[in-house]
Coordinates of C-alpha atoms and ligand atoms in Angstrom, one line a residue:
D135 CA 104.6 142.9 116.1
E136 CA 101.5 144.4 117.8
T137 CA 100.3 146.5 114.8
S138 CA 100.4 143.8 112.2
G139 CA 99.5 140.9 114.5
I140 CA 102.4 138.8 113.0
T141 CA 104.7 136.8 115.2
T142 CA 108.1 135.7 114.0
I143 CA 109.5 132.5 115.4
T144 CA 113.3 132.2 114.8
L145 CA 114.5 128.7 115.4
S146 CA 117.8 128.8 117.2
S147 CA 119.1 125.5 118.5
A148 CA 122.8 125.2 117.9
P149 CA 124.5 123.9 115.8
A150 CA 122.1 123.2 113.0
N151 CA 118.5 123.4 114.3
T152 CA 117.9 119.7 114.7
L153 CA 114.4 119.0 115.9
S154 CA 115.5 117.9 119.4
L155 CA 113.0 117.1 122.2
E156 CA 113.7 120.4 123.8
L157 CA 113.2 122.5 120.6
L158 CA 110.0 120.5 119.8
T159 CA 108.6 120.9 123.3
N160 CA 109.1 124.7 123.4
L161 CA 107.8 125.1 119.9
I162 CA 104.6 123.1 120.5
E163 CA 103.9 125.1 123.7
K164 CA 104.5 128.4 121.9
L165 CA 102.2 127.5 119.0
R166 CA 99.5 126.4 121.3
D167 CA 99.7 129.7 123.1
I168 CA 99.6 131.6 119.8
E169 CA 96.6 129.6 118.7
K170 CA 94.7 130.9 121.8
D171 CA 95.9 134.5 121.5
D172 CA 93.5 136.6 119.5
S173 CA 96.0 139.4 119.0
V174 CA 98.2 137.1 116.9
K175 CA 97.0 136.8 113.3
G176 CA 99.8 134.9 111.6
V177 CA 103.2 133.2 112.2
L178 CA 106.4 133.5 110.2
V179 CA 109.0 130.7 110.9
T180 CA 112.6 131.2 110.1
S181 CA 116.1 130.1 111.3
K182 CA 118.8 131.9 113.2
Y183 CA 121.4 130.2 110.9
N184 CA 120.7 132.5 108.0
G185 CA 122.2 131.3 104.8
E186 CA 123.2 127.9 106.3
T187 CA 120.6 125.7 107.9
F188 CA 116.8 126.1 108.4
I189 CA 116.3 122.7 110.1
S190 CA 118.6 119.7 109.7
G191 CA 115.9 117.1 110.5
L192 CA 115.1 115.0 113.6
N193 CA 117.8 114.9 116.2
S194 CA 119.9 111.7 115.8
Y195 CA 120.9 111.7 119.4
D196 CA 117.2 111.6 120.5
M197 CA 116.7 108.5 118.4
H198 CA 119.6 106.4 119.6
N199 CA 120.5 104.7 122.9
Q200 CA 117.4 105.9 124.7
T201 CA 114.9 104.1 127.0
D202 CA 111.6 103.1 125.5
E203 CA 110.0 105.8 127.7
R204 CA 112.3 108.5 126.3
L205 CA 111.9 107.3 122.7
A206 CA 108.1 107.5 123.2
K207 CA 108.4 111.0 124.6
Y208 CA 110.5 112.1 121.6
W209 CA 108.3 110.5 119.0
T210 CA 105.1 111.9 120.6
A211 CA 106.7 115.3 120.3
V212 CA 107.5 114.6 116.6
Q213 CA 103.9 113.6 116.0
D214 CA 102.6 116.6 118.0
I215 CA 104.6 119.2 116.1
H216 CA 103.4 117.8 112.8
F217 CA 99.7 117.7 114.0
T218 CA 99.9 121.2 115.6
M219 CA 101.5 122.8 112.5
Y220 CA 99.3 121.0 109.9
S221 CA 96.0 121.8 111.7
F222 CA 97.1 125.3 112.9
G223 CA 94.1 127.6 112.7
K224 CA 96.1 130.7 111.6
P225 CA 98.4 131.3 108.6
I226 CA 102.0 130.0 108.9
V227 CA 104.6 130.9 106.4
A228 CA 108.1 129.4 106.2
A229 CA 111.0 131.7 105.4
I230 CA 113.5 128.9 104.6
N231 CA 116.9 130.5 104.8
G232 CA 119.0 127.4 104.6
D233 CA 118.8 123.6 104.2
A234 CA 115.6 121.9 105.3
V235 CA 116.1 118.1 105.0
A236 CA 114.2 115.1 106.3
G237 CA 112.2 116.2 109.3
G238 CA 113.0 119.8 108.3
C239 CA 111.3 119.2 104.9
A240 CA 108.2 117.7 106.6
F241 CA 108.1 120.6 108.9
V242 CA 108.0 123.2 106.1
L243 CA 105.4 121.1 104.2
T244 CA 103.0 121.6 107.1
C245 CA 103.1 125.4 106.6
D246 CA 100.8 127.3 104.2
Y247 CA 103.5 128.8 102.0
R248 CA 107.2 128.3 101.5
V249 CA 109.8 130.8 100.4
M250 CA 113.3 129.2 100.1
M251 CA 116.8 130.5 99.5
K252 CA 118.2 129.4 96.2
G253 CA 121.1 126.9 96.2
K254 CA 120.0 124.9 99.3
R255 CA 118.6 121.4 99.8
T256 CA 115.3 119.9 100.8
G257 CA 113.5 116.6 100.6
L258 CA 112.8 113.4 102.4
P259 CA 115.9 111.2 102.0
E260 CA 114.7 108.3 104.3
A261 CA 115.0 105.7 101.6
Q262 CA 118.7 106.6 101.3
F263 CA 119.0 105.8 105.1
G264 CA 117.3 102.4 104.4
I265 CA 114.1 103.3 106.2
V266 CA 110.6 104.3 105.3
A267 CA 109.6 107.9 106.1
P268 CA 106.7 108.2 108.7
F269 CA 103.3 107.9 107.0
F270 CA 102.4 111.5 108.0
Y271 CA 105.6 112.8 106.2
I272 CA 104.6 110.9 103.1
D273 CA 101.0 112.1 103.3
V274 CA 102.0 115.8 103.6
M275 CA 104.4 115.6 100.7
K276 CA 101.8 113.8 98.6
S277 CA 99.2 116.5 99.4
V278 CA 101.6 119.3 98.4
I279 CA 103.2 117.8 95.2
G280 CA 100.8 115.1 94.1
N281 CA 101.1 111.3 94.0
R282 CA 103.4 110.8 91.0
Q283 CA 106.0 113.5 92.0
C284 CA 105.9 112.1 95.5
E285 CA 106.6 108.6 94.2
L286 CA 109.4 109.8 92.1
A287 CA 111.0 111.6 95.0
L288 CA 110.4 109.1 97.9
L289 CA 111.3 105.9 96.2
E290 CA 114.8 107.1 95.8
G291 CA 114.9 109.4 98.8
K292 CA 115.5 112.4 96.5
I293 CA 117.1 115.5 97.9
F294 CA 116.1 118.5 95.8
S295 CA 118.0 121.7 95.2
T296 CA 115.8 124.7 95.9
E297 CA 115.3 125.3 92.2
E298 CA 114.2 121.7 91.6
A299 CA 111.9 121.9 94.6
A300 CA 110.2 125.0 93.2
K301 CA 109.7 123.2 89.8
V302 CA 107.6 120.5 91.5
G303 CA 105.8 122.8 93.9
L304 CA 107.7 121.5 97.0
V305 CA 108.5 125.1 97.7
D306 CA 106.5 128.1 96.4
E307 CA 109.3 130.5 95.7
A308 CA 113.0 130.1 95.1
V309 CA 114.7 133.4 95.8
D310 CA 118.0 135.0 96.7
L311 CA 118.7 135.0 100.4
N312 CA 118.0 138.7 100.8
L313 CA 114.5 138.2 99.5
V314 CA 113.5 135.2 101.7
L315 CA 112.2 137.2 104.7
P316 CA 110.6 140.1 102.8
N317 CA 108.8 137.8 100.3
A318 CA 107.6 135.5 103.1
M319 CA 106.4 138.4 105.1
K320 CA 104.6 139.9 102.1
K321 CA 102.7 136.6 101.6
L322 CA 101.9 136.4 105.2
Q323 CA 100.6 140.0 105.4
H324 CA 98.3 139.1 102.5
L325 CA 97.1 135.8 104.1
V326 CA 96.2 137.5 107.4
K327 CA 93.9 139.9 105.6
I328 CA 91.7 137.0 104.3
P329 CA 88.6 136.7 106.5
Q330 CA 90.0 134.4 109.1
P331 CA 87.0 132.1 109.7
A332 CA 87.0 131.4 106.0
F333 CA 90.8 130.8 105.9
K334 CA 90.6 128.4 108.9
L335 CA 87.6 126.4 107.6
T336 CA 89.0 126.1 104.1
K337 CA 92.3 124.9 105.5
Q338 CA 90.6 122.4 107.8
T339 CA 88.4 121.1 104.9
L340 CA 91.4 120.7 102.6
R341 CA 93.4 118.8 105.3
Q342 CA 90.7 117.0 107.1
A343 CA 91.2 113.5 105.5
D344 CA 95.0 113.5 106.4
I345 CA 94.3 114.8 109.9
E346 CA 91.7 112.1 110.6
K347 CA 94.1 109.5 109.3
F348 CA 96.8 110.8 111.5
I349 CA 94.6 110.8 114.6
A350 CA 93.5 107.2 113.8
N351 CA 97.0 105.9 113.3
R352 CA 99.2 107.8 115.7
D353 CA 99.2 105.2 118.5
Q354 CA 100.1 102.3 116.2
N355 CA 102.8 104.5 114.6
L356 CA 104.3 105.2 118.0
K357 CA 104.5 101.5 118.8
T358 CA 106.1 100.7 115.5
Y359 CA 108.6 103.5 115.8
I360 CA 109.8 102.2 119.2
Q361 CA 110.1 98.6 117.9
D362 CA 111.9 99.7 114.8
L363 CA 114.3 102.0 116.5
T364 CA 115.1 99.5 119.2
K365 CA 116.0 97.0 116.5
H366 CA 117.6 99.3 113.9
S367 CA 118.8 102.5 115.5
V368 CA 122.5 101.9 115.2
Y369 CA 122.2 101.2 111.5
V370 CA 119.9 104.2 111.0
I371 CA 122.1 106.6 112.9
I372 CA 125.3 105.5 111.1
R373 CA 123.5 106.1 107.8
I374 CA 122.4 109.6 108.9
F375 CA 125.9 110.5 110.0
F376 CA 127.3 109.1 106.8
Y377 CA 125.2 111.5 104.8
I378 CA 126.1 114.4 107.2
V379 CA 129.7 113.8 106.3
Q380 CA 129.4 112.7 102.6
G381 CA 126.3 114.6 101.6
F382 CA 123.2 113.1 100.0
Q383 CA 123.0 111.6 96.5
N384 CA 120.9 113.9 94.2
Ligands
LIG118 C1 113.7 103.1 112.4 C2 112.8 104.3 112.6 C3 113.4 105.6 112.2 C4 112.4 106.7 112.3 C5 113.0 108.0 111.8 C6 112.4 108.4 110.5 C7 112.3 109.8 110.2 C8 113.6 110.5 110.2 C9 113.7 111.8 110.0 C10 114.9 112.6 110.2 O1 114.8 113.8 110.1 S1 116.3 111.8 110.5 C11 117.6 113.1 110.5 C12 117.9 113.3 109.1 N1 118.7 114.5 109.0 C13 119.7 114.4 108.1 O2 120.0 113.5 107.5 C14 120.4 115.7 108.0 C15 121.8 115.5 108.3 N2 122.5 116.7 108.3 C16 123.1 117.2 107.1 O3 123.0 116.6 106.1 C17 123.8 118.5 107.2 O4 124.1 118.7 108.6 C18 123.0 119.7 106.6 C19 121.7 119.8 107.3 C20 122.8 119.5 105.1 C21 123.8 121.0 106.9 O5 125.1 120.8 106.4 P1 126.3 121.7 106.9 O6 127.5 121.3 106.2 O7 125.9 123.2 106.9 O8 126.4 121.4 108.5 P2 127.1 120.2 109.2 O9 128.5 120.5 109.5 O10 126.8 118.9 108.4 O11 126.3 120.1 110.6 C22 126.4 121.0 111.6 C23 126.4 120.2 113.0 O12 125.1 119.7 113.2 C24 125.1 118.3 113.4 N3 123.9 117.7 112.9 C25 123.4 117.9 111.6 N4 122.3 117.2 111.5 C26 122.1 116.5 112.6 C27 121.0 115.6 113.1 N5 120.0 115.3 112.3 N6 121.1 115.1 114.3 C28 122.2 115.5 115.1 N7 123.1 116.3 114.8 C29 123.1 116.8 113.5 C30 126.3 117.8 112.7 O13 126.8 116.6 113.2 C31 127.3 118.9 113.0 O14 127.7 118.8 114.3 P3 129.3 119.1 114.7 O15 130.1 118.1 113.9 O16 129.5 120.5 114.4 O17 129.3 118.8 116.2

């Protein structure tokens, strides 16, 4: 919207907005363009699958049966989206109009504000898959909900209902579906009015330690990811699809 300076990104990768290599590549490019475009003041992210899924996590197919080169390309994109979103110099608000689990939860945690539809699910269930969540997923959750709540959640791979997520501050608002977009937009309209150099510098200052840690550790994390997936991908993928079919334990 040219008058408000707000851009809406509607994620629409069938069937359930998995964070596939294609979606991530397009999104990273789009966000980098927006960052350079002075006419854009803020970004609202939502999903085409209104009332169903916001993001259903990383794409299982991109993590299984791939060459090391392709796995590296995928994981670099996973790292890049995290870094681009978390260090983004303009306000980003998530209008979470459906489930946002695993990589979907980490994605919304990188935003500045989260409005989520009641009755949906979010959280980092990796422990339920028998794996450890990437360190940058753990760090972002810890920075949002604090160390103890993060321990309670991650040690059991807890999946929160929207209402539970709001209680621990994992999302900022739990609302009926019809209020997700309007409330997210209202918050964003407020955030874009804050003097932007102050907004950007404050955000950078708050997030600096995690960003520096991310930059220092990303290469090692990439190596570890490729080794682990080469060894364990069959097991991991079976666990993920088990939870797609059976649902997560709350
Ligand atoms: C050893 C190193 C490992 C490193 C990785 C560590 C980090 C991992 C992070 C991740 O994000 S792993 C992915 C985790 N994601 C999930 O576990 C979510 C799984 N999905 C669901 O639980 C559900 O789909 C949902 C999101 C709760 C939505 O449920 P709903 O009933 O509305 O839809 P479904 O019928 O279940 O799904 C629709 C459609 O989408 C396919 N799909 C869903 N999630 C994925 C996925 N992550 N990857 C690939 N495909 C996915 C699902 O199979 C359905 O497909 P069709 O059957 O319709 O073809």
